[in-house]
PDB file of C-alpha atoms and ligand atoms in Angstrom:
ATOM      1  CA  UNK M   1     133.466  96.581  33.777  1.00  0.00           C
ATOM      2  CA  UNK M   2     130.453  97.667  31.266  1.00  0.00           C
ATOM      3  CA  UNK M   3     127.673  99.257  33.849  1.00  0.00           C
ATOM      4  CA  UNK M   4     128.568  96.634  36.956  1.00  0.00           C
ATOM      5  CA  UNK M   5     127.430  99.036  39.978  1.00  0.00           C
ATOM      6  CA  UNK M   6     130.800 100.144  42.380  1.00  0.00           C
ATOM      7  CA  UNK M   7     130.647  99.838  45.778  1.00  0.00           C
ATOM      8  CA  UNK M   8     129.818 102.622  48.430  1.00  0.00           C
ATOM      9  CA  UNK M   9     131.975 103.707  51.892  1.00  0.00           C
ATOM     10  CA  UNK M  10     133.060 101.681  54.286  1.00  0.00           C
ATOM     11  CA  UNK M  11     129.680  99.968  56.522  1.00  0.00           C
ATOM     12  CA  UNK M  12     132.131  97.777  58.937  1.00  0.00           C
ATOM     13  CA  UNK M  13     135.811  98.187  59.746  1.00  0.00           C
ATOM     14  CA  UNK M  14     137.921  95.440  60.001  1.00  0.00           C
ATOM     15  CA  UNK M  15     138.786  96.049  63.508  1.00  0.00           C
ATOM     16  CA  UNK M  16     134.785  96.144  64.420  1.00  0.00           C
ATOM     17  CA  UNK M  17     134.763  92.577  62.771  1.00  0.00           C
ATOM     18  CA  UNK M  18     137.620  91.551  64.528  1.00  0.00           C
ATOM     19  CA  UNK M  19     136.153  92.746  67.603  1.00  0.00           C
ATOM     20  CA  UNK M  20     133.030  91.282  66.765  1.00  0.00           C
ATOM     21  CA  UNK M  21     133.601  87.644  66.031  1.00  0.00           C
ATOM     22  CA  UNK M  22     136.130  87.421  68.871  1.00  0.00           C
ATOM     23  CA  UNK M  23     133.239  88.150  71.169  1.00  0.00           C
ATOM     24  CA  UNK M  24     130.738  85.716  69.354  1.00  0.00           C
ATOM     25  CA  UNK M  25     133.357  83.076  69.553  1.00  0.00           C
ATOM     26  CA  UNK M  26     133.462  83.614  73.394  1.00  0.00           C
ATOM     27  CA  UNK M  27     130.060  83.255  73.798  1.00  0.00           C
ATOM     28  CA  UNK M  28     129.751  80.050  72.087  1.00  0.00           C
ATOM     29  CA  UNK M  29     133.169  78.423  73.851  1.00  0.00           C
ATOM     30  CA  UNK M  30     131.057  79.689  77.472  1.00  0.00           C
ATOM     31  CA  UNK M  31     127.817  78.473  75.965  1.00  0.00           C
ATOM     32  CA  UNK M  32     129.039  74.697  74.903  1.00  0.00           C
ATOM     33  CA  UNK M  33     131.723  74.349  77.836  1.00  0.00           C
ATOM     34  CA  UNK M  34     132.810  71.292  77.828  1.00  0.00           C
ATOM     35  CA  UNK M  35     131.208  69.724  74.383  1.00  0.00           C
ATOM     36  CA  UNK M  36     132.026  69.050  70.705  1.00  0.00           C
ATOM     37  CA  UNK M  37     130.341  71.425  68.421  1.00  0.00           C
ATOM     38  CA  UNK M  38     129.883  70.874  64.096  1.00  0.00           C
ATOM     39  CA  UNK M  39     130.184  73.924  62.575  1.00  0.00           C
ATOM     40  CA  UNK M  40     128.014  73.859  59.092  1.00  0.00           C
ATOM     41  CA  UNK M  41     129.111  76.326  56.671  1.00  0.00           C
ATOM     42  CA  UNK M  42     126.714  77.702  54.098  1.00  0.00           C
ATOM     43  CA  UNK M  43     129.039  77.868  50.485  1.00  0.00           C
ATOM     44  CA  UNK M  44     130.097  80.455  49.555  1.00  0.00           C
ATOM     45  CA  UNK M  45     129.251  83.320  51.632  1.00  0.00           C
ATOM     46  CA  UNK M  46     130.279  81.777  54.797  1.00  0.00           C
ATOM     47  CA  UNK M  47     133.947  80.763  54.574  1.00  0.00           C
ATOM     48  CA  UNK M  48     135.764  83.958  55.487  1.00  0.00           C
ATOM     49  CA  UNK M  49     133.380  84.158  58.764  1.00  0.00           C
ATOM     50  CA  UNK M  50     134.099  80.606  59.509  1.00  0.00           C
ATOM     51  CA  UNK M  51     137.213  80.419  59.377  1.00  0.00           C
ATOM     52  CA  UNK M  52     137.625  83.463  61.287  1.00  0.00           C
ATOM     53  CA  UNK M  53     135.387  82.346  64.105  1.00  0.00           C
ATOM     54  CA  UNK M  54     136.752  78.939  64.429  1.00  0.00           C
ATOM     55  CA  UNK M  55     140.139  79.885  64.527  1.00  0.00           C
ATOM     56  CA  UNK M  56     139.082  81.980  68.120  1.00  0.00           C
ATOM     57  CA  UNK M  57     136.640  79.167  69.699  1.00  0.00           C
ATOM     58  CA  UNK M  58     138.207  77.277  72.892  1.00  0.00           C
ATOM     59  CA  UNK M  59     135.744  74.046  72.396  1.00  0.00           C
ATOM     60  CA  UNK M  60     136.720  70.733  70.290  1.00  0.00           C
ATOM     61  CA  UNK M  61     135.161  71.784  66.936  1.00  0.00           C
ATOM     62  CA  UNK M  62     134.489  69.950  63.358  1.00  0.00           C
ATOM     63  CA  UNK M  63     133.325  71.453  60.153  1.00  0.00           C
ATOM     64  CA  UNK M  64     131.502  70.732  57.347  1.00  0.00           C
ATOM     65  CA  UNK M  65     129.642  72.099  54.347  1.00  0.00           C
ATOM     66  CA  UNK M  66     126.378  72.743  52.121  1.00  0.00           C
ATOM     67  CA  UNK M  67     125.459  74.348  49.176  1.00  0.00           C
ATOM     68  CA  UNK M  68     122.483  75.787  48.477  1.00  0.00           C
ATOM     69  CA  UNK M  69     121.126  78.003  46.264  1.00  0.00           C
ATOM     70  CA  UNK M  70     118.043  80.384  46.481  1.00  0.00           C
ATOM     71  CA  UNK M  71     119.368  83.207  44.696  1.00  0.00           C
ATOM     72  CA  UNK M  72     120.283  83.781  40.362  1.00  0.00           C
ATOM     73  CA  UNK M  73     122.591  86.096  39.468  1.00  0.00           C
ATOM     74  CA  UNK M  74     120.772  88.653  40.831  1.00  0.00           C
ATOM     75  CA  UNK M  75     120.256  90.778  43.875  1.00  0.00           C
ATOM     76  CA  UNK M  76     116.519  89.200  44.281  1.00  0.00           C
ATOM     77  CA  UNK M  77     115.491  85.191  46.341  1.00  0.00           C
ATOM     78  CA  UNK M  78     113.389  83.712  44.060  1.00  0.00           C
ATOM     79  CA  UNK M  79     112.179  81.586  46.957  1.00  0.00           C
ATOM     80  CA  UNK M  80     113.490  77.975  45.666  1.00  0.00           C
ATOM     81  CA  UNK M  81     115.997  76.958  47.579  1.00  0.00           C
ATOM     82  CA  UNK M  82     117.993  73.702  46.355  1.00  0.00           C
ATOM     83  CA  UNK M  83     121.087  71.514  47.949  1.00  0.00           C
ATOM     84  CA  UNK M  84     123.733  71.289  45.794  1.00  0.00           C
ATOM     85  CA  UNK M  85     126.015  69.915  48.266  1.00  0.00           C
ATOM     86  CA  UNK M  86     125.099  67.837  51.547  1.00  0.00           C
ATOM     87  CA  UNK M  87     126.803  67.208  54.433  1.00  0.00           C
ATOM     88  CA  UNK M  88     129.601  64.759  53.930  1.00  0.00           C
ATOM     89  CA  UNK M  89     129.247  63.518  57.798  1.00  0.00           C
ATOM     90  CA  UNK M  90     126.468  62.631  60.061  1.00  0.00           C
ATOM     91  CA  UNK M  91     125.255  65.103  62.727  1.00  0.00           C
ATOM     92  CA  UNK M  92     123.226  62.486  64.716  1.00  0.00           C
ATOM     93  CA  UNK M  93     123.207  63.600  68.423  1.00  0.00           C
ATOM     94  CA  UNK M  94     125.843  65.581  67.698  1.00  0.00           C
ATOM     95  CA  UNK M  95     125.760  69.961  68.421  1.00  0.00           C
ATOM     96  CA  UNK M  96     125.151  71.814  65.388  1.00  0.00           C
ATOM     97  CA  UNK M  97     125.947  75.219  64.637  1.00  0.00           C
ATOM     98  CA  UNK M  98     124.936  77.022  61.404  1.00  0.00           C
ATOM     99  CA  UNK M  99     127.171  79.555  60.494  1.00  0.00           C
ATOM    100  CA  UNK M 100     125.498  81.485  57.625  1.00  0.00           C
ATOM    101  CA  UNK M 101     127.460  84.632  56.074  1.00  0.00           C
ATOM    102  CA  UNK M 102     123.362  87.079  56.172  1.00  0.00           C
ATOM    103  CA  UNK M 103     120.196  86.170  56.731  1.00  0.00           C
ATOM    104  CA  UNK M 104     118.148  87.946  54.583  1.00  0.00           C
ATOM    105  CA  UNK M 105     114.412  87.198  53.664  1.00  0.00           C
ATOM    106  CA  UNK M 106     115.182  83.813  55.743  1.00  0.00           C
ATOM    107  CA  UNK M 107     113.857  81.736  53.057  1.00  0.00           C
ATOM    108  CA  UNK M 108     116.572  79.621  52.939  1.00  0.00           C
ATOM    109  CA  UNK M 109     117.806  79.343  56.458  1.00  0.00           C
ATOM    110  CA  UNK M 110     114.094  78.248  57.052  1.00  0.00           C
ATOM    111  CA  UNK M 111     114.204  75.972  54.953  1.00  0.00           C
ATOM    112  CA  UNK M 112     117.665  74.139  56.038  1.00  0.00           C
ATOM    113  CA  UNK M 113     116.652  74.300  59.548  1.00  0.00           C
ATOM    114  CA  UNK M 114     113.485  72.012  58.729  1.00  0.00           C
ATOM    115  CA  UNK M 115     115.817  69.665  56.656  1.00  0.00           C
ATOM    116  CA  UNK M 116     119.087  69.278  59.366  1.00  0.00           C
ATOM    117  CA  UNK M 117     116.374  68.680  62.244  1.00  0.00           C
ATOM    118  CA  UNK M 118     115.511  65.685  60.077  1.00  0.00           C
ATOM    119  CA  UNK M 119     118.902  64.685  60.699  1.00  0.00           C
ATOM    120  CA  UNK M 120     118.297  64.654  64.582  1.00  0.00           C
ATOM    121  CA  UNK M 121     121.155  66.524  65.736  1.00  0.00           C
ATOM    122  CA  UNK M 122     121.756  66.960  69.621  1.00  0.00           C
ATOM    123  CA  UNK M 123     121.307  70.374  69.350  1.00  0.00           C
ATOM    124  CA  UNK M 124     120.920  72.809  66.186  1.00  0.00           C
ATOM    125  CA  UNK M 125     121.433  76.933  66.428  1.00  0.00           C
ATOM    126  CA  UNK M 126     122.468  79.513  63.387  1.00  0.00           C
ATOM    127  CA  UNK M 127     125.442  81.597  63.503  1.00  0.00           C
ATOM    128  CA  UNK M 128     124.868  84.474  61.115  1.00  0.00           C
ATOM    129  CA  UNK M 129     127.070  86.851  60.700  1.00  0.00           C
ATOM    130  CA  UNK M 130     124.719  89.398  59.521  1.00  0.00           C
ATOM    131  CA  UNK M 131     121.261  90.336  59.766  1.00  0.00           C
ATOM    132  CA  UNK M 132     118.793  91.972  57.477  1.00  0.00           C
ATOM    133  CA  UNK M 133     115.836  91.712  59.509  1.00  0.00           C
ATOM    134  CA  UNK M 134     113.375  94.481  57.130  1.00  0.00           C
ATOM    135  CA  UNK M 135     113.034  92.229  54.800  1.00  0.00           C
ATOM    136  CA  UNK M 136     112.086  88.925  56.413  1.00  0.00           C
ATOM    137  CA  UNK M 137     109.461  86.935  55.153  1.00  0.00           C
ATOM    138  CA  UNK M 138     110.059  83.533  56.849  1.00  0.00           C
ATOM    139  CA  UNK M 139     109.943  83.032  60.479  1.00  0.00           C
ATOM    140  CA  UNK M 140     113.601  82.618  61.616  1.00  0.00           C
ATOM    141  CA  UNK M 141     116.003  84.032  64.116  1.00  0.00           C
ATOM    142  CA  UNK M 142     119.645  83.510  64.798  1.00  0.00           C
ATOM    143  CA  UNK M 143     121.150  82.635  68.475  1.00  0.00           C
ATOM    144  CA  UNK M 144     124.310  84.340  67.632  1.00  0.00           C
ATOM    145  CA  UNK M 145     124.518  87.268  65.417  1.00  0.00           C
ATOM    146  CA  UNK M 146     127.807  89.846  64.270  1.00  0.00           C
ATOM    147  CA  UNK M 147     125.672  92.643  62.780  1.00  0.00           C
ATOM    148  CA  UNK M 148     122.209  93.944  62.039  1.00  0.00           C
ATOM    149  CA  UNK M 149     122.126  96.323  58.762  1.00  0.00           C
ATOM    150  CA  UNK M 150     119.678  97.973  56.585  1.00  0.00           C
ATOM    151  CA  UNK M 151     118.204  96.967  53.259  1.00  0.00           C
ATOM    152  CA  UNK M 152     121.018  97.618  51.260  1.00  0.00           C
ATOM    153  CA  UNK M 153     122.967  95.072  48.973  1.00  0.00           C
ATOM    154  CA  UNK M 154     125.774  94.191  50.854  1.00  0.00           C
ATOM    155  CA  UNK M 155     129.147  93.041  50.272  1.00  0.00           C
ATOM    156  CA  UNK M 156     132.804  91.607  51.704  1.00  0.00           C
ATOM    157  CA  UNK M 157     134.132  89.593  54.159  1.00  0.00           C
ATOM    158  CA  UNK M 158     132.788  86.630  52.117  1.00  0.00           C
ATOM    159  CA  UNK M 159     129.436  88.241  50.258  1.00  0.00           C
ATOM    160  CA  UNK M 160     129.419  89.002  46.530  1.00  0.00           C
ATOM    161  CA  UNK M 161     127.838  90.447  44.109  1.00  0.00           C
ATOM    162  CA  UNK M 162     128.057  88.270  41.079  1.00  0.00           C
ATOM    163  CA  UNK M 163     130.699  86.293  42.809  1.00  0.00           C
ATOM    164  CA  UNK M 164     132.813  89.664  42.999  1.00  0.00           C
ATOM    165  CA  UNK M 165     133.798  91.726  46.161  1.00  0.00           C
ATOM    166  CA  UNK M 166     133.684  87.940  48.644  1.00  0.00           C
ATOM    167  CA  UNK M 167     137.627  89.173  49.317  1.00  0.00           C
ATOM    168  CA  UNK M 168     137.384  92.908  50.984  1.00  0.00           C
ATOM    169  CA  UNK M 169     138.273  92.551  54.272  1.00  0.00           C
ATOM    170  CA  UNK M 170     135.549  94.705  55.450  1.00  0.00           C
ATOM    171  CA  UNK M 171     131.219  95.425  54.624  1.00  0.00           C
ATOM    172  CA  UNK M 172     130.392  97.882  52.035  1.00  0.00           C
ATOM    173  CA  UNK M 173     127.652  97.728  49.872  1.00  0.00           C
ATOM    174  CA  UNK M 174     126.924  98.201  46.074  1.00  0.00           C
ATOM    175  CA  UNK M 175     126.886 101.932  45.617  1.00  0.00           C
ATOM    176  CA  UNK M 176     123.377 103.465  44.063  1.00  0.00           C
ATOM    177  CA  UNK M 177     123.246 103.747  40.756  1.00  0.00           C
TER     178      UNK M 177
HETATM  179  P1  IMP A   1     117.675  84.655  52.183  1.00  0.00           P
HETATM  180  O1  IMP A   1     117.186  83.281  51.812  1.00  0.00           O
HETATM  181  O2  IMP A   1     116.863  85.729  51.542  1.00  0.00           O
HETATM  182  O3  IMP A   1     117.757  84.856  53.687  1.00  0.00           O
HETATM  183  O4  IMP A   1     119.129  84.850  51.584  1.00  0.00           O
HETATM  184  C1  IMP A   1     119.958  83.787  51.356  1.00  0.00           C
HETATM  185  C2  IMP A   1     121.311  84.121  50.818  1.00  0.00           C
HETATM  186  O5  IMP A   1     121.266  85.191  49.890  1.00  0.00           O
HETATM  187  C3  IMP A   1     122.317  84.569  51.864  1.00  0.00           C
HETATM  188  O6  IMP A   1     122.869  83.500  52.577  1.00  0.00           O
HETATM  189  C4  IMP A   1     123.336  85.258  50.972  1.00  0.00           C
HETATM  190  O7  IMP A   1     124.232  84.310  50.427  1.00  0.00           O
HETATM  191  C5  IMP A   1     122.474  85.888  49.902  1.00  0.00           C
HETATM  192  N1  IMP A   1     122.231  87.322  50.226  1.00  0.00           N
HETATM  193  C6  IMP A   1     121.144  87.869  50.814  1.00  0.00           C
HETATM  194  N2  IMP A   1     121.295  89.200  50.973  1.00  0.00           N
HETATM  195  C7  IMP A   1     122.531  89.482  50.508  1.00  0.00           C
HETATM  196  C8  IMP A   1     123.290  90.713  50.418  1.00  0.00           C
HETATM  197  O8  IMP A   1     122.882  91.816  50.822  1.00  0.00           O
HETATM  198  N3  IMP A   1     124.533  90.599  49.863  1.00  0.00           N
HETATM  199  C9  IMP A   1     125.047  89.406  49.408  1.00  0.00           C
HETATM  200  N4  IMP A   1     124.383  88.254  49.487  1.00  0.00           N
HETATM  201  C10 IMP A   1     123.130  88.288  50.016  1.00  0.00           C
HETATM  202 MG1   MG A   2     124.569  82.309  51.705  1.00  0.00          MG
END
């Protein structure tokens, strides 16, 4: 299509994501023995990692969803960040995991932290499944993270570019131009 950028070599293998989340999922089963976790999805980017990692978690589990946006059609975060869709149930005293597909400037992870704690769940962590930590500008961490990477665009396993790419089963990112 016209001068849409391609995408480069392979960044993650399939198996290292397998490997991955099945380890993450461990973690969290050992680190909420024994409780009920909600499991808040961030649309779109998040939905193939969810529903990966829920699938391989051992403790009673519920999920729900937001929308927000931060970013145009564009590879930039213009810093606004906006709910388009809330949570449809409450998380009062309830344990709240964030799964977020990458956490990039942290703009808008920082931002939905602030507003869930509002909320006062029990508990409230993020689950990202990848990290871009170069080009942070808000002061956020994960608890529970797949991959770090580098300042490239990246995309699969649920991330786009333009809403293309979400479907590769693996992480590549655009190619240069
Ligand atoms: P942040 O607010 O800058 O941390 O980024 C928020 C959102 O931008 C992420 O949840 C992604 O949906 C999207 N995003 C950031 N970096 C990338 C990338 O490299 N590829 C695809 N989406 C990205
Ligand atoms: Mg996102």
């Amino acid at each position: 299509m016209g001068n849409e950028p391609g995408i480069g070599e392979v960044m993650i293998t399939e198996e290292q994501i397998r490997v991955r989340v099945n380890e993450i999922a461990k973690q969290i089963s050992e680190d909420y023995a024994g409780e009920e976790v909600v499991f808040v999805g961030i649309l779109r980017g998040s939905v193939v990692f969810l529903s990966d990692l829920i699938r391989r978690v051992s403790i009673d589990s519920k999920i729900d969803f937001m929308v927000v946006s931060s970013y145009g059609e564009s590879t930039k975060t213009s810093g606004v960040v906006k709910i388009n869709k809330d949570l449809e149930s409450s998380i009062e005293d309830l344990n709240v995991i964030v799964v977020e597909d990458i956490i990039d400037t942290g703009v808008t992870l920082h931002y939905l932290m602030d507003y869930l704690k509002c909320k006062k769940p029990k508990s409230l962590k993020v689950c990202t499944f990848l990290d871009k930590p170069s080009r942070r500008t808000a002061d956020i961490e994960a608890d529970y993270t797949g991959f770090e990477v580098e300042d490239k665009f990246i995309v699969g396993y649920g991330l786009d570019f333009n809403q293309k790419y979400r479907n590769l089963p693996y992480i590549t990112c655009l190619a240069e131009a």
